Coordinates of C-alpha atoms and ligand atoms in Angstrom, one line a residue:
X1 CA -0.3 -0.1 -0.1
X2 CA 0.8 3.4 -0.8
X3 CA 2.1 5.7 1.8
X4 CA 1.8 8.9 -0.7
X5 CA -1.2 11.3 -0.3
X6 CA -3.9 9.5 -2.8
X7 CA -5.2 12.6 -4.4
X8 CA -8.7 13.1 -5.7
X9 CA -8.2 13.5 -9.2
X10 CA -5.4 12.3 -11.2
X11 CA -5.8 12.9 -14.7
X12 CA -4.2 10.5 -17.7
X13 CA -4.1 12.1 -21.0
X14 CA -2.4 10.5 -24.0
X15 CA 1.4 10.1 -24.4
X16 CA 3.6 12.8 -25.9
X17 CA 4.8 10.6 -28.7
X18 CA 0.8 9.7 -29.2
X19 CA -0.1 13.2 -29.7
X20 CA 3.0 14.1 -32.2
X21 CA 1.6 11.5 -34.7
X22 CA -1.1 14.0 -35.6
X23 CA 1.1 17.0 -35.5
X24 CA 2.2 16.8 -38.7
X25 CA -0.7 17.7 -39.8
X26 CA -0.6 21.6 -38.8
X27 CA 3.6 21.4 -39.7
X28 CA 2.3 20.7 -43.2
X29 CA -0.7 23.0 -43.0
X30 CA 0.4 25.8 -41.6
X31 CA -3.3 25.6 -40.0
X32 CA -3.2 26.3 -36.1
X33 CA -6.8 27.6 -35.2
X34 CA -9.4 28.5 -36.8
X35 CA -11.5 24.8 -37.8
X36 CA -8.6 23.6 -39.2
X37 CA -8.2 19.7 -40.2
X38 CA -7.5 18.3 -36.8
X39 CA -10.5 19.8 -35.1
X40 CA -12.9 18.8 -38.2
X41 CA -11.6 15.2 -38.1
X42 CA -12.1 15.4 -34.1
X43 CA -15.4 16.6 -34.6
X44 CA -16.7 13.8 -37.2
X45 CA -14.8 10.9 -34.7
X46 CA -16.7 12.3 -31.6
X47 CA -20.0 12.3 -33.5
X48 CA -19.9 8.7 -35.1
X49 CA -18.7 7.9 -31.6
X50 CA -21.8 9.5 -30.1
X51 CA -23.7 7.3 -32.2
X52 CA -24.5 10.1 -35.2
X53 CA -24.3 9.1 -39.0
X54 CA -23.3 12.9 -39.2
X55 CA -21.7 15.8 -37.7
X56 CA -23.6 16.4 -34.4
X57 CA -21.3 18.6 -32.2
X58 CA -19.0 21.9 -32.7
X59 CA -15.8 21.7 -30.5
X60 CA -15.3 24.6 -28.1
X61 CA -12.2 26.1 -26.7
X62 CA -13.7 25.0 -22.9
X63 CA -16.5 23.5 -21.5
X64 CA -17.6 27.0 -20.4
X65 CA -17.1 28.2 -23.5
X66 CA -19.4 25.5 -25.0
X67 CA -22.4 26.9 -22.3
X68 CA -21.6 30.5 -23.3
X69 CA -21.8 30.1 -26.8
X70 CA -25.2 27.8 -26.4
X71 CA -26.6 30.8 -24.2
X72 CA -25.8 33.2 -26.9
X73 CA -27.0 30.8 -30.0
X74 CA -30.1 30.3 -28.4
X75 CA -31.0 33.0 -25.8
X76 CA -28.5 35.6 -27.3
X77 CA -27.8 38.4 -24.4
X78 CA -30.1 39.1 -21.5
X79 CA -32.5 41.9 -22.1
X80 CA -34.5 44.1 -19.3
X81 CA -37.7 41.7 -19.3
X82 CA -35.8 38.5 -19.4
X83 CA -33.0 39.1 -16.7
X84 CA -32.9 35.6 -15.2
X85 CA -31.1 32.5 -16.2
X86 CA -32.4 29.7 -14.1
X87 CA -30.2 26.9 -12.4
X88 CA -29.6 24.6 -10.0
X89 CA -27.1 25.8 -7.0
X90 CA -25.7 22.0 -7.1
X91 CA -23.4 22.2 -10.0
X92 CA -19.4 23.8 -11.0
X93 CA -19.1 27.6 -10.9
X94 CA -19.0 27.6 -14.7
X95 CA -22.7 26.9 -15.0
X96 CA -24.0 30.4 -13.4
X97 CA -20.2 32.2 -14.8
X98 CA -21.4 31.5 -18.4
X99 CA -24.6 32.8 -17.8
X100 CA -23.2 35.9 -15.9
X101 CA -21.2 36.3 -19.0
X102 CA -24.1 36.9 -21.6
X103 CA -25.5 39.2 -19.0
X104 CA -28.0 37.0 -17.1
X105 CA -28.4 37.0 -13.3
X106 CA -28.1 33.5 -12.0
X107 CA -31.7 32.3 -10.4
X108 CA -31.0 29.5 -8.1
X109 CA -33.5 26.4 -8.0
X110 CA -33.5 23.5 -6.0
X111 CA -32.6 19.8 -7.3
X112 CA -34.5 16.5 -7.0
X113 CA -33.3 14.3 -4.6
X114 CA -33.0 10.9 -6.3
X115 CA -31.7 12.7 -9.6
X116 CA -30.0 15.6 -8.1
X117 CA -31.0 18.1 -10.8
X118 CA -33.8 20.0 -11.9
X119 CA -37.3 18.5 -12.0
X120 CA -39.1 19.6 -15.4
X121 CA -42.3 18.9 -14.2
X122 CA -41.6 21.2 -11.3
X123 CA -40.4 24.1 -13.5
X124 CA -43.5 24.0 -15.6
X125 CA -45.2 26.6 -13.1
X126 CA -42.0 28.1 -11.6
X127 CA -43.2 31.8 -11.1
X128 CA -39.6 32.7 -12.0
X129 CA -40.2 31.8 -15.6
X130 CA -42.1 35.0 -16.4
X131 CA -38.8 36.8 -16.2
X132 CA -36.4 34.1 -17.1
X133 CA -34.3 34.4 -20.7
X134 CA -32.8 31.0 -20.5
X135 CA -32.8 27.6 -18.3
X136 CA -29.9 25.8 -17.7
X137 CA -30.4 22.1 -16.5
X138 CA -26.9 20.3 -15.1
X139 CA -26.3 16.4 -15.9
X140 CA -24.6 16.5 -12.5
X141 CA -21.7 14.0 -12.6
X142 CA -22.5 13.1 -16.2
X143 CA -26.4 11.9 -15.1
X144 CA -27.8 13.0 -18.2
X145 CA -32.1 14.6 -17.5
X146 CA -34.8 13.6 -19.2
X147 CA -34.6 15.3 -22.5
X148 CA -37.5 14.7 -23.8
X149 CA -39.2 16.5 -20.7
X150 CA -37.1 19.1 -21.2
X151 CA -37.8 19.5 -25.1
X152 CA -41.6 19.3 -23.9
X153 CA -40.9 21.9 -21.7
X154 CA -38.7 24.2 -24.2
X155 CA -41.9 23.6 -26.6
X156 CA -44.4 24.6 -24.2
X157 CA -42.8 27.5 -22.9
X158 CA -40.6 29.1 -25.7
X159 CA -37.9 29.5 -23.2
X160 CA -34.7 28.2 -24.5
X161 CA -33.2 25.4 -22.5
X162 CA -29.6 23.9 -22.8
X163 CA -27.8 21.4 -20.5
X164 CA -24.6 21.6 -18.8
X165 CA -23.6 17.8 -19.9
X166 CA -20.1 18.9 -19.0
X167 CA -18.8 15.3 -17.5
X168 CA -21.7 13.5 -19.7
X169 CA -19.3 12.5 -22.5
X170 CA -20.3 8.6 -21.6
X171 CA -23.7 8.9 -20.6
X172 CA -24.4 10.5 -24.0
X173 CA -22.6 7.6 -25.9
X174 CA -24.4 5.1 -24.1
X175 CA -27.7 7.0 -24.9
X176 CA -27.7 8.7 -28.2
X177 CA -31.3 9.2 -28.4
X178 CA -30.8 12.1 -25.8
X179 CA -29.0 14.4 -28.7
X180 CA -31.5 16.5 -29.7
X181 CA -32.6 19.3 -32.4
X182 CA -34.0 21.5 -29.8
X183 CA -32.2 21.4 -26.3
X184 CA -27.9 21.8 -26.8
X185 CA -26.0 19.7 -24.8
X186 CA -22.4 21.4 -23.9
X187 CA -19.5 19.1 -22.9
X188 CA -16.4 19.6 -21.0
X189 CA -12.9 18.0 -22.4
X190 CA -11.1 19.5 -19.2
X191 CA -8.1 17.3 -18.1
X192 CA -10.5 16.4 -14.8
X193 CA -13.3 14.8 -17.4
X194 CA -12.9 11.3 -18.7
X195 CA -12.9 12.2 -22.1
X196 CA -10.1 15.0 -22.3
X197 CA -8.3 17.1 -24.8
X198 CA -6.7 19.0 -21.8
X199 CA -8.9 21.8 -22.2
X200 CA -11.8 22.0 -24.5
X201 CA -15.3 21.3 -25.0
X202 CA -17.9 20.8 -27.4
X203 CA -21.7 21.7 -28.2
X204 CA -23.7 18.5 -29.3
X205 CA -27.0 19.6 -31.1
X206 CA -28.8 18.4 -34.1
X207 CA -29.4 21.1 -35.9
X208 CA -27.4 22.5 -38.7
X209 CA -28.3 26.2 -37.7
X210 CA -27.7 25.9 -34.6
X211 CA -24.1 24.6 -35.1
X212 CA -23.6 27.6 -37.4
X213 CA -24.7 29.9 -34.5
X214 CA -22.2 27.9 -32.2
X215 CA -19.4 28.6 -34.6
X216 CA -20.5 32.3 -35.1
X217 CA -20.8 33.0 -31.3
X218 CA -17.0 31.2 -30.9
X219 CA -15.4 33.4 -33.4
X220 CA -16.3 37.0 -32.8
X221 CA -19.9 36.8 -34.2
X222 CA -18.6 35.8 -37.8
X223 CA -20.2 33.7 -40.4
X224 CA -18.9 33.4 -43.7
X225 CA -17.4 36.8 -43.5
X226 CA -15.4 39.4 -41.2
X227 CA -18.2 41.3 -40.1
X228 CA -19.1 40.7 -36.6
X229 CA -23.5 40.2 -36.7
X230 CA -24.1 38.9 -33.1
X231 CA -22.6 38.7 -30.3
X232 CA -19.4 36.4 -29.8
X233 CA -16.0 35.4 -28.4
X234 CA -13.1 33.3 -29.2
X235 CA -14.1 30.1 -28.1
X236 CA -12.5 28.1 -30.5
X237 CA -10.5 24.7 -30.2
X238 CA -7.1 25.3 -31.4
X239 CA -5.5 22.4 -33.5
X240 CA -3.2 21.3 -31.2
X241 CA -5.5 20.5 -28.4
X242 CA -7.4 18.3 -31.3
X243 CA -4.0 16.4 -31.7
X244 CA -5.0 15.4 -27.9
X245 CA -8.5 14.6 -28.1
X246 CA -7.6 12.5 -31.7
X247 CA -5.1 10.4 -29.8
X248 CA -7.3 10.6 -26.4
X249 CA -9.9 8.6 -28.9
X250 CA -7.4 6.1 -30.1
X251 CA -6.9 4.9 -26.5
X252 CA -10.3 5.5 -25.6
X253 CA -12.0 1.8 -25.3
X254 CA -9.1 0.9 -23.4
X255 CA -9.1 3.5 -21.0
X256 CA -13.0 3.0 -20.9
X257 CA -12.3 -1.0 -20.1
X258 CA -9.8 0.3 -17.4
X259 CA -12.6 2.6 -15.6
X260 CA -15.3 -0.1 -15.6
X261 CA -12.9 -2.2 -14.0
X262 CA -11.8 0.2 -10.9
X263 CA -15.7 0.9 -10.7
X264 CA -16.3 -2.8 -10.5
X265 CA -13.7 -2.9 -7.6
X266 CA -15.2 0.0 -5.6
X267 CA -18.7 -1.5 -5.5
X268 CA -17.3 -5.6 -4.8
X269 CA -14.7 -3.6 -1.9
X270 CA -17.1 -1.4 -0.5
X271 CA -19.6 -4.2 0.2
X272 CA -17.0 -6.8 1.3
X273 CA -16.2 -3.9 3.8
X274 CA -19.7 -3.3 4.2
X275 CA -19.3 0.6 4.0
X276 CA -22.1 2.5 5.1
X277 CA -24.0 5.0 2.7
X278 CA -24.7 4.7 -1.2
X279 CA -22.0 4.2 -3.6
X280 CA -21.8 5.9 -7.2
X281 CA -19.4 4.9 -9.5
X282 CA -19.3 4.5 -13.2
X283 CA -21.6 3.7 -15.7
X284 CA -24.6 5.4 -13.5
X285 CA -22.3 8.4 -13.4
X286 CA -18.8 9.6 -15.4
X287 CA -16.0 7.1 -14.7
X288 CA -14.6 9.9 -13.5
X289 CA -16.1 10.3 -9.9
X290 CA -16.6 8.0 -7.4
X291 CA -19.0 9.5 -4.6
X292 CA -20.5 8.5 -1.5
X293 CA -23.4 9.7 -0.2
X294 CA -23.4 9.3 3.2
X295 CA -26.4 8.6 5.3
X296 CA -26.0 11.9 7.7
X297 CA -24.1 14.9 7.6
X298 CA -22.6 13.8 10.9
X299 CA -21.6 10.6 9.1
X300 CA -20.2 12.4 6.1
X301 CA -18.3 14.6 8.8
X302 CA -16.3 11.1 10.2
X303 CA -15.8 9.9 6.7
X304 CA -14.3 13.0 6.4
X305 CA -12.0 12.8 9.0
X306 CA -11.0 9.5 8.7
X307 CA -10.1 10.0 5.0
X308 CA -8.1 12.8 6.0
X309 CA -6.1 10.7 8.6
X310 CA -5.6 8.1 6.1
X311 CA -4.0 10.2 3.5
X312 CA -6.5 10.1 1.0
X313 CA -8.1 13.6 -0.8
X314 CA -12.0 13.7 -1.1
X315 CA -13.6 16.3 -2.6
X316 CA -17.2 18.1 -2.3
X317 CA -16.8 18.9 -6.4
X318 CA -19.9 21.0 -6.0
X319 CA -19.0 22.5 -2.7
X320 CA -22.4 23.3 -0.9
X321 CA -23.9 24.7 -4.0
X322 CA -23.3 28.1 -5.4
X323 CA -25.4 30.2 -3.6
X324 CA -23.1 29.8 -0.7
X325 CA -20.1 31.2 -2.6
X326 CA -18.9 34.9 -2.2
X327 CA -19.4 35.9 -5.8
X328 CA -23.1 34.9 -6.1
X329 CA -24.0 35.7 -2.5
X330 CA -26.5 38.2 -3.9
X331 CA -28.0 36.2 -6.5
X332 CA -32.1 35.4 -6.4
X333 CA -32.4 31.9 -4.8
X334 CA -35.5 29.5 -4.1
X335 CA -35.5 27.9 -0.6
X336 CA -32.3 25.1 -1.5
X337 CA -32.7 22.2 1.1
X338 CA -32.1 19.4 -1.1
X339 CA -29.4 20.9 -2.3
X340 CA -27.9 21.9 1.1
X341 CA -28.6 18.1 2.3
X342 CA -26.6 17.0 -1.0
X343 CA -23.6 19.6 -0.3
X344 CA -23.4 18.2 3.2
X345 CA -23.8 14.1 2.5
X346 CA -22.1 13.6 -0.8
X347 CA -18.3 13.1 -1.0
X348 CA -16.0 12.8 -4.1
X349 CA -13.3 9.7 -3.7
X350 CA -10.4 9.2 -5.6
X351 CA -11.1 8.1 -9.1
X352 CA -7.9 7.8 -12.0
X353 CA -7.4 5.2 -14.4
X354 CA -4.5 3.5 -12.6
X355 CA -6.3 3.5 -9.3
X356 CA -5.3 0.1 -7.6
X357 CA -7.2 -2.7 -5.4
X358 CA -5.1 -1.6 -2.5
X359 CA -5.5 1.7 -2.7
X360 CA -9.3 1.2 -2.7
X361 CA -9.3 -1.5 -0.1
X362 CA -7.3 1.2 2.1
X363 CA -10.2 3.8 1.4
X364 CA -12.8 1.0 2.2
X365 CA -10.9 0.1 5.4
X366 CA -10.6 3.8 6.5
X367 CA -14.4 4.6 6.1
X368 CA -15.9 1.5 7.4
X369 CA -13.5 1.8 10.6
X370 CA -14.2 5.6 11.0
X371 CA -18.2 4.5 11.7
X372 CA -17.7 1.6 13.4
X373 CA -15.5 3.1 15.9
X374 CA -17.8 6.0 16.0
X375 CA -20.8 4.3 17.3
X376 CA -19.8 1.3 19.3
X377 CA -16.3 2.9 20.6
X378 CA -15.0 -0.4 19.5
X379 CA -13.1 -1.5 16.3
X380 CA -15.8 -4.3 15.0
X381 CA -16.4 -5.2 12.1
X382 CA -19.8 -6.5 9.7
X383 CA -21.8 -3.2 10.7
X384 CA -23.3 -1.2 8.7
X385 CA -23.9 -1.9 5.0
X386 CA -23.4 -0.3 1.6
X387 CA -26.3 0.1 -0.9
X388 CA -25.3 0.1 -4.5
X389 CA -26.4 3.0 -6.3
X390 CA -30.4 2.5 -7.4
Ligands
PLP1 C1 -16.4 20.7 -16.0 C2 -17.3 21.0 -15.8 C3 -17.3 22.6 -16.4 C4 -16.6 23.3 -16.8 O1 -16.0 22.7 -18.1 P1 -14.6 23.4 -18.5 O2 -14.2 22.6 -19.2 O3 -13.5 23.4 -17.1 O4 -14.5 25.0 -18.7 C5 -19.0 22.9 -16.3 N1 -20.1 22.7 -15.8 C6 -19.8 21.2 -14.9 C7 -21.3 20.9 -14.3 C8 -18.7 20.7 -14.8 O5 -18.4 19.5 -14.1

């Protein structure tokens, strides 16, 4: 067993020599940015990986750029009648920052305790809809929302709907029906995500006009000319990032198999050691995460202390929600009891494509022991139980 600190997240991107194989193209073409050959090849290969027989995505510089472009392409900038962007508080800061950069004031809504996401049915008659310019639904840890329900909501009230599916690449590949012509999905290819280009992202949208609007928003508002005709910014992926993505796609089946084995071991080892709480790993969530939902906030505190003592990293990936962060303190928010409960109980555990059985065992022992010691004052085994995620 390693005595070193096990980091919460230890990404492993393609090796330099594998990326190098693609760099002949920019060397030869002297084309380095602005939708070159490697970017277009990556888009075609990713579209087919997501089960489409035509291009259904457009790459961007980051996942945040994908969100911002999707907002500009569907809703445009905020106006005085519709100044709000509705979104969950239970998400990463990028969701709200992207909305702010398009002029919207974030308005935080609570999530559903089972899906950890906004409930499309509950949204249908939310009073804030009247002042909302856009709805940002998050696919937490890659778990996709009900896309048909979101399409219906959009059709019924006309409000632009975007899904922040930053970590949802694998879930989307497993469920091509989720791809929509009216509700764009934003992906992140950041190093901490399962499929990565280092920094990067994409908008997945089965609409030619939609993707043209993304291309325009991410290229200074230009489309087929050098005249700025719409709000935009520089959100394009470079050829060098595309090279990383192509090399990543070459190894991705192998990578996914490695993650699947680690997720399987997580489930087995946590069950064998009777770790209390509910474990979430792939394929239900993105393989980049392992999450433990403690039975109570107090138990989550004991887990955190035990992990720190065992020199094992943990993280609340979405902290306690955005509404508690200094920058968003003045944003409008509904009461957020589910968000606060999830923030207090849902813990990120270490995940990496080379996490070992020994490391997972050490982690399971630390968690199981923390709870048994606390309940009984002695270190006995066999109490508590792990439930597999439903
Ligand atoms: C990773 C992530 C982002 C940001 O993506 P970047 O590529 O880092 O810009 C946005 N939203 C969520 C939910 C994320 O997990």
